[in-house]
Structure formats: structure tokens, C-alpha cells
């Protein structure tokens, strides 16, 4: 019976509730309830409500009392490269020379499955400590790097999305596959992992410059055979990258068209960065209902540009938030929300704490096709949670003491917080 109780718990404290989507409907679509509780059974949220009521209704559940801490959905990081864990914060380059100088040499090490597993474990430990319970990760071009990541996540009972990064040109020989091997390896990995436990396979062409038209076409065909799979790639991150894409695909109307013409544009597509979009590209993304992933610390760190959050929300696009480790400069979704806030300010749009927290949880979950399943504290949702100490450092505590409402406290932790603010992370109803 101890086995049965393992994924069962009662967590009491302050609780963050989504009544709607604050990014679309305004901050009023969110609530913070004092002295509430979350009941967890079989790895799912069974009930929520005032703590007293829940204690009476679930007397068998062992209670963890979080007091003034905030119980939130676990963070969902919608675009990461776990293989870049050990090159995070590498100095002085922009996208293409950053890839050549730091990224590709590091990714070459993943031909060693033991190395891949060690980095996967380290990555999942670091992000769990930062309150992240779900990620969508690129692996390297080595199929074993995909197995390593899914195995590490499976050992933690963690919901993850990942795929083999496909690239057959404009990269070191040792990292290049071919159109055929990318198709065969992706199909085999998809068959092995998609839907196994909490794993989802994501078809993953790195970006147009490193795929031949033949490879893009092969992956488009694979996606057509598996429309329930997501597809992730990069789009319009830096201006010189965009100029290079125009040279490589002279017949394409624009960057997005290099995906669309090969069957790689759709509602299950996750387009990372998407900064320098033309009006036509925004129209097409909106028409097909694609998802765009904002990677704010990466966009400033590599010098890419300022994402147009308000403009894309107004077009009805689903938006996710992501660290883009290791082009991004942090493993923390708190730091990532702070960067999104600052970029919003530079574009004349101040995001409310409720909008930032929603983006980092339910917003990203929506882009992964997981609305209602993760990223929200609601009955039936998977019990992936993050508990935030809203006074985790002296600097935050003195600001929180002056706060006039709970959102002001949350905002101080967003702007000033790091992994010290993460009291606990619960994955599938278990404290990690
Ligand atoms: N574009 C293609 N590959 C990458 C990558 O690894 N990181 C980022 N930020 N952009 C990319
Ligand atoms: Zn990326």
C-alpha cells in the first residue's frame, strides 16, 4: 500500500489558478488563493479547494504544508537543446559563428552514448531544481542522444518532448546525416518512443540552412504519416541567417516558405524565435494555427532581436516560452520570464506577472498540444508542480514585504528570483 500512496499527496499553501488565458483575456483570468490545497492521487490532481475542506475530504493523504509559498503548475520549457548544457554562457559570438565555434564541437561529443546520458541527467537535474517539469528538447544528430534523453526522463517519470536533430549540410561531417538516414533514424526513434509512458517524439529538422531540400521533403513526408507528432525547428532568428536562407532557397518566397514547400508547416509545428517575420509569414502562421516559441534570453544573449509578443498575440497565434539552452543564458524559467518582461518593455508592452506565469506554464503547454493536461492546476491534470518561496533571498524578501498584493510578490520573484526560489518540484505526483 506504500506503493499506492507514493503518487498521492496533499499540498497546502497559496495556489495559482488559471480561470482562462491571461495573455489573451487579461490578468483577471488568473487567481491566487490563500490557504488552499491540491490533492494528488495516482500522479494526477484529484481536487483543489480551501485547505480545511480538502483535509476533511482526503484524510488519508499525507500533507505537505507550504504556508505562504505559492503552489504553481511546473514550468514548461518549449524549446531547449539539452546537448548544449555544458556550453551555456559562451562568450562573444552571434548565431552562425556561435554554432560553429561552440555548439557543433560540443554536439560531436554525443557520439558517445555514456556522455549523452551524463549530460541528459545533469540537464534534467538542473532544470528540475529550477522548477521545470516538462521540456521540448532538440537532441543531436546521433540517435543514441535521443535514447539517452528519453531514458533519463523515463527514470524520473517526467513528461518530455524530444527528437533527433536532422542536418545533412553546412555542418561538420561528423554531425551530418543524409536525407535517407535522417528519415530512417527519425522513424525508428518515433516508433520506439512516441507515446511510451510520458514521452513524445518530435520531428526535428534543425533549421533550413543545415537541411537539403531532399531532407526537408523526407521529414515533411514523415510528419504527414504521423500527424499526431509535433515538429520543431528554428525560424527567422537573425538577419544574416535569413539572408543565407534566401541564398540557399532562391525559389522560396521567404524563410517560412522553405518549410511550407516541403510539408513542414502546420498546427503541430513549433517555430522557435520567429523574430524577423514578414507580414506574409505572420499571416501564414496564423492561418495554419502554428505555434511560435519565444526564447527571450537567447534572443538578447546571441544578439538576435526583439520578439513581437503583442503583435503575435493579437494575431491569435499560440505562444510558448523557452530558455533555448544553451543559446539562452539560463536554465531558469523565472529568469526567462524576466527577460520576456524586459523585451516587452523595449517594445512598449508591459506583461503582467499573471501573463508571464501563464506563458511559462499553460501557454507553453498549449503549444505542445497539452492544454489542460500540464501547465495548470485543475482536476484531472497531471501532477507536475513547482512550489515557489516568494521571499527566497533578502533582496526579494524586503521587496515582497512592501507588496500590496500577491501578484506584486510574484513579480518580485520573477524579476529577482532563481533556483533558490524553488522550494520543491513535484513530477507526476512525486517530490523530485
Ligand atoms: N539555429 C539552428 N540551430 C540553433 C541552435 O542550436 N540554437 C539557436 N539558438 N539557434 C539555432
Ligand atoms: Zn534552438
XYZ file of C-alpha atoms and ligand atoms in Angstrom:
444
model
C 0.000 0.000 0.000
C 3.016 2.327 0.333
C 3.425 1.940 -3.419
C -0.125 3.100 -3.899
C 0.429 6.142 -1.718
C 3.619 7.188 -3.491
C 1.905 9.345 -6.086
C -0.655 10.659 -3.610
C -0.272 13.781 -1.502
C -1.982 16.874 -0.179
C -0.112 20.148 -0.709
C -1.375 23.206 1.130
C -0.324 26.821 0.698
C -1.151 29.618 -1.691
C -2.375 28.200 -5.014
C -2.179 29.702 -8.522
C -5.317 29.070 -10.603
C -5.990 29.790 -14.297
C -9.635 30.714 -14.954
C -8.755 31.467 -18.562
C -5.738 32.578 -20.557
C -4.359 35.832 -19.067
C -2.255 36.533 -22.169
C -5.438 36.707 -24.270
C -8.038 37.686 -21.685
C -6.064 39.842 -19.265
C -4.694 39.256 -15.751
C -8.236 38.852 -14.384
C -8.204 35.337 -15.834
C -5.871 34.264 -13.006
C -6.276 33.936 -9.242
C -4.024 33.326 -6.266
C -5.923 31.624 -3.434
C -4.708 31.802 0.161
C -4.729 28.707 2.365
C -5.863 26.358 -0.338
C -4.740 22.830 -1.081
C -4.127 20.497 -4.006
C -4.997 16.810 -3.598
C -2.951 14.392 -5.714
C -3.785 10.748 -6.445
C -2.206 8.389 -8.971
C 0.037 11.162 -10.254
C -2.874 13.431 -11.122
C -4.603 16.337 -9.478
C -7.722 14.912 -7.833
C -9.142 18.079 -6.288
C -8.437 21.682 -5.305
C -10.038 23.974 -2.789
C -9.801 25.581 0.629
C -7.269 23.636 2.721
C -9.703 22.815 5.535
C -12.239 21.311 3.159
C -9.631 19.264 1.343
C -8.154 17.896 4.583
C -11.597 16.676 5.617
C -12.314 15.182 2.196
C -8.904 13.450 1.891
C -7.893 12.436 5.426
C -5.714 9.591 4.092
C -3.380 11.869 2.134
C -0.071 12.858 3.742
C 0.048 16.672 3.846
C 2.960 18.916 2.963
C 2.325 22.369 4.383
C 3.779 25.136 2.247
C 2.330 28.039 4.241
C 2.878 31.305 2.320
C 4.698 29.577 -0.547
C 2.984 29.610 -3.940
C 1.952 26.257 -5.424
C 2.108 26.628 -9.220
C 1.994 24.387 -12.249
C 5.517 23.158 -13.041
C 7.269 25.227 -15.686
C 7.044 24.045 -19.290
C 10.093 24.986 -21.380
C 9.015 24.718 -25.006
C 12.403 24.947 -26.779
C 15.709 23.685 -25.413
C 18.847 21.933 -26.588
C 19.858 19.609 -23.747
C 23.159 18.822 -25.546
C 24.193 22.465 -25.097
C 24.090 22.253 -21.284
C 27.868 22.407 -20.935
C 28.376 25.313 -23.352
C 25.799 27.666 -21.827
C 27.170 31.198 -21.345
C 29.828 31.004 -24.083
C 31.184 34.418 -24.920
C 31.187 36.762 -27.833
C 29.517 35.179 -30.869
C 26.381 35.551 -32.933
C 24.240 32.727 -34.259
C 26.222 31.207 -37.117
C 29.708 31.578 -35.573
C 28.253 30.607 -32.182
C 27.038 27.365 -33.764
C 30.408 26.728 -35.435
C 32.615 27.763 -32.521
C 30.796 26.313 -29.531
C 27.759 24.250 -30.473
C 28.840 21.876 -33.196
C 32.073 20.800 -31.432
C 30.099 20.083 -28.253
C 27.347 18.216 -30.113
C 30.044 15.987 -31.675
C 30.771 14.573 -28.214
C 27.329 12.979 -28.219
C 28.550 10.170 -30.436
C 29.390 8.663 -27.028
C 26.109 7.388 -25.503
C 27.560 7.499 -21.981
C 28.383 11.178 -22.427
C 24.877 11.822 -23.744
C 23.312 10.111 -20.728
C 25.512 12.025 -18.283
C 24.527 15.367 -19.822
C 20.854 14.363 -20.032
C 20.856 13.507 -16.308
C 22.657 16.702 -15.423
C 20.315 18.771 -17.584
C 17.176 17.260 -16.040
C 18.598 17.760 -12.528
C 19.415 21.414 -13.202
C 16.037 22.191 -14.711
C 14.101 20.318 -12.022
C 15.937 22.442 -9.450
C 14.671 25.461 -11.404
C 11.058 24.259 -11.209
C 10.813 22.946 -14.774
C 8.772 19.769 -15.098
C 8.426 19.444 -18.891
C 10.646 20.416 -21.809
C 10.701 20.102 -25.593
C 14.322 19.359 -26.450
C 16.439 19.028 -29.524
C 18.926 16.187 -29.201
C 21.952 15.862 -31.510
C 22.049 14.082 -34.850
C 23.115 10.874 -33.060
C 20.107 8.597 -32.463
C 21.687 7.446 -29.183
C 21.442 11.025 -27.893
C 17.655 10.692 -28.225
C 17.556 7.360 -26.395
C 19.738 8.835 -23.646
C 17.381 11.762 -23.114
C 14.155 9.748 -23.136
C 15.695 7.135 -20.815
C 16.818 9.811 -18.354
C 13.330 11.366 -18.402
C 11.628 7.984 -18.052
C 13.715 7.260 -14.949
C 12.253 10.474 -13.451
C 8.685 9.787 -14.589
C 8.910 13.051 -16.476
C 6.848 14.217 -19.455
C 9.232 15.270 -22.228
C 9.167 16.000 -25.928
C 12.334 15.399 -27.947
C 13.708 14.437 -31.302
C 16.819 13.682 -33.295
C 18.223 16.877 -34.792
C 18.400 16.329 -38.540
C 21.106 18.092 -40.553
C 22.765 16.969 -43.773
C 24.707 20.035 -44.930
C 26.568 23.157 -43.785
C 27.770 21.442 -40.634
C 30.796 19.304 -39.706
C 30.892 15.938 -41.448
C 30.702 14.140 -38.111
C 27.316 15.710 -37.346
C 25.767 15.260 -40.765
C 23.242 12.576 -41.575
C 21.628 12.204 -45.006
C 18.069 12.660 -46.218
C 17.587 8.889 -46.056
C 19.288 8.222 -42.726
C 17.500 11.176 -41.100
C 14.199 9.707 -42.255
C 15.059 6.146 -41.199
C 16.515 7.124 -37.825
C 13.684 9.548 -37.045
C 11.067 6.930 -37.981
C 12.739 4.288 -35.796
C 13.027 6.646 -32.814
C 9.426 7.760 -33.283
C 8.290 4.127 -33.259
C 10.347 3.410 -30.136
C 9.440 6.454 -28.070
C 6.290 8.247 -29.205
C 3.588 7.641 -26.619
C 5.757 5.374 -24.449
C 4.954 6.431 -20.878
C 5.226 10.218 -20.798
C 7.471 10.510 -23.886
C 6.516 12.231 -27.137
C 8.688 12.174 -30.226
C 9.140 15.442 -32.125
C 10.268 15.510 -35.757
C 13.254 17.865 -35.662
C 14.916 19.434 -38.704
C 17.459 21.811 -37.102
C 16.781 24.727 -39.495
C 16.688 25.271 -43.238
C 20.402 26.130 -43.662
C 21.512 22.705 -42.408
C 18.981 20.608 -44.329
C 18.962 19.877 -48.039
C 15.633 20.191 -49.842
C 15.633 16.372 -50.044
C 15.943 16.081 -46.271
C 13.197 18.637 -45.622
C 10.970 16.759 -48.056
C 11.654 13.410 -46.367
C 10.825 14.838 -42.938
C 7.691 16.501 -44.307
C 6.593 13.101 -45.591
C 7.310 11.517 -42.205
C 5.216 14.178 -40.496
C 2.350 13.565 -42.940
C 2.433 9.892 -41.891
C 2.435 10.850 -38.186
C 0.251 13.947 -37.914
C -0.159 13.440 -34.159
C 3.566 14.165 -33.721
C 4.849 17.671 -33.237
C 7.534 19.145 -35.500
C 10.073 21.648 -34.130
C 12.545 23.899 -35.900
C 14.026 27.412 -35.943
C 12.596 30.352 -37.883
C 13.918 33.857 -38.626
C 16.232 34.241 -35.662
C 18.942 36.540 -37.084
C 19.021 38.792 -40.121
C 22.190 37.291 -41.644
C 20.706 33.826 -41.160
C 17.632 34.970 -43.106
C 19.827 36.324 -45.928
C 21.653 32.970 -46.043
C 18.338 31.079 -46.264
C 17.318 33.303 -49.183
C 20.568 32.351 -50.970
C 20.157 28.648 -50.253
C 16.495 28.547 -51.338
C 16.248 31.128 -54.150
C 12.826 29.839 -55.189
C 11.273 30.252 -51.726
C 9.085 33.276 -51.022
C 10.580 33.724 -47.553
C 12.061 31.716 -44.655
C 8.739 30.148 -43.639
C 8.195 29.026 -47.212
C 11.346 26.881 -47.032
C 9.372 24.778 -44.533
C 5.942 25.091 -46.102
C 7.005 23.880 -49.550
C 8.277 20.640 -48.007
C 5.255 19.912 -45.812
C 6.801 21.347 -42.648
C 4.192 23.973 -41.853
C 1.208 23.013 -39.733
C -0.725 23.383 -36.492
C 1.629 20.916 -34.809
C 4.662 22.966 -35.804
C 6.769 24.696 -33.149
C 8.713 27.581 -34.660
C 11.469 28.806 -32.365
C 12.472 32.506 -32.226
C 10.356 33.867 -35.130
C 11.659 37.391 -34.603
C 12.121 38.965 -38.028
C 8.889 37.844 -39.691
C 7.384 39.369 -42.825
C 3.647 40.127 -42.850
C 3.108 37.146 -45.153
C 4.858 34.822 -42.715
C 2.740 36.047 -39.801
C -0.408 35.587 -41.913
C 0.528 32.024 -42.843
C 1.498 31.056 -39.287
C -1.847 32.415 -38.082
C -3.822 30.743 -40.877
C -2.469 27.279 -40.147
C -2.638 27.751 -36.363
C 1.066 27.171 -35.824
C 2.807 27.812 -32.513
C 5.645 30.268 -32.051
C 8.169 29.901 -29.240
C 9.647 32.988 -27.594
C 13.251 32.493 -26.413
C 13.997 35.846 -24.768
C 17.343 35.230 -23.027
C 18.686 33.664 -26.199
C 17.436 36.494 -28.372
C 19.344 39.030 -26.314
C 22.360 36.831 -25.492
C 23.143 35.898 -29.119
C 22.020 39.337 -30.249
C 19.094 38.186 -32.389
C 16.437 40.842 -31.857
C 13.221 41.785 -30.075
C 10.289 39.384 -30.388
C 6.922 40.998 -31.154
C 4.831 39.360 -28.439
C 1.889 41.764 -28.530
C 1.691 41.699 -32.331
C 1.637 37.908 -32.494
C -0.865 37.527 -29.637
C -3.134 39.964 -31.479
C -2.990 37.629 -34.484
C -4.223 34.733 -32.375
C -1.019 32.694 -32.547
C -0.354 30.218 -29.767
C 2.813 31.331 -27.960
C 5.194 29.360 -25.796
C 8.091 30.485 -23.645
C 11.504 28.846 -23.621
C 15.057 29.097 -22.354
C 16.670 27.859 -25.607
C 19.511 26.408 -23.527
C 22.411 26.902 -24.381
C 21.910 29.807 -26.833
C 19.760 31.056 -23.981
C 21.731 32.193 -20.970
C 19.756 30.471 -18.209
C 18.158 27.173 -17.218
C 15.526 29.075 -15.227
C 12.053 29.936 -16.460
C 11.957 32.669 -13.798
C 14.925 34.365 -15.445
C 13.290 33.708 -18.826
C 10.072 35.444 -17.741
C 12.156 38.406 -16.543
C 13.815 38.640 -19.958
C 10.421 38.411 -21.683
C 9.244 41.281 -19.483
C 12.260 43.410 -20.376
C 11.906 42.755 -24.101
C 8.208 43.596 -23.798
C 9.179 46.913 -22.212
C 11.526 47.681 -25.120
C 8.568 47.080 -27.442
C 6.173 49.165 -25.373
C 4.185 46.325 -23.825
C 4.407 45.575 -20.084
C 3.490 41.967 -19.374
C 1.686 41.336 -16.082
C 3.035 38.670 -13.698
C -0.063 36.582 -14.449
C 0.668 36.728 -18.183
C 4.313 35.773 -17.641
C 3.460 32.846 -15.356
C 0.758 31.700 -17.774
C 3.184 31.772 -20.698
C 5.733 29.737 -18.728
C 3.152 27.063 -17.856
C -0.197 26.822 -19.660
C 0.941 28.843 -22.684
C 3.861 26.559 -23.393
C 1.647 23.542 -22.649
C -0.821 24.698 -25.324
C 1.935 24.873 -27.911
C 2.807 21.257 -27.078
C -0.806 20.141 -27.517
C -1.053 19.590 -23.752
C -3.674 22.179 -22.764
C -5.440 21.024 -19.615
C -3.023 18.117 -19.130
C 0.009 20.027 -17.870
C 0.718 23.676 -17.079
C -2.421 24.039 -14.984
C -3.658 23.131 -11.519
C -7.019 21.631 -12.360
C -8.729 18.348 -11.555
C -7.526 15.649 -13.926
C -4.306 17.435 -14.872
C -1.012 15.632 -14.395
C 0.549 16.438 -11.026
C 3.613 18.346 -12.227
C 4.048 21.234 -9.819
C 6.509 23.824 -8.709
C 6.388 25.457 -5.294
C 7.839 28.965 -5.112
C 9.187 30.630 -1.995
C 8.216 34.259 -2.655
C 10.818 35.568 -0.177
C 13.793 33.390 -1.103
C 16.576 35.957 -0.741
C 16.990 39.097 1.377
C 16.566 41.251 -1.723
C 13.286 39.581 -2.667
C 12.024 39.373 0.921
C 12.402 43.104 1.519
C 10.548 43.889 -1.714
C 7.832 41.292 -1.045
C 7.278 42.802 2.415
C 6.245 46.040 0.701
C 3.936 44.300 -1.788
C 0.286 45.319 -1.826
C -0.961 42.073 -3.319
C 0.249 38.592 -4.164
C 0.950 39.467 -7.812
C 3.466 42.070 -6.693
C 5.224 39.368 -4.680
C 5.200 37.020 -7.683
C 6.592 39.758 -9.906
C 9.480 40.396 -7.495
C 10.367 36.701 -7.606
C 10.131 36.682 -11.407
C 12.497 39.640 -11.703
C 14.906 38.756 -8.890
C 14.499 35.010 -8.383
C 16.467 31.944 -9.393
C 16.601 28.301 -8.304
C 16.707 29.431 -4.663
C 13.066 30.470 -5.091
C 12.078 26.917 -5.997
C 11.132 25.223 -2.730
C 10.099 21.943 -4.331
C 9.355 20.424 -7.699
C 6.773 17.639 -7.993
C 6.800 15.419 -11.072
C 3.924 13.006 -11.650
C 2.851 13.433 -8.035
C 6.302 12.751 -6.602
C 8.578 15.250 -4.982
C 11.814 15.356 -7.006
N 19.511 27.698 -35.132
C 19.931 26.492 -35.545
N 20.452 25.772 -34.541
C 20.342 26.532 -33.445
C 20.710 26.334 -32.080
O 21.237 25.299 -31.680
N 20.438 27.364 -31.231
C 19.845 28.514 -31.646
N 19.604 29.477 -30.766
N 19.515 28.723 -32.925
C 19.759 27.744 -33.813
Zn 17.101 26.487 -30.518
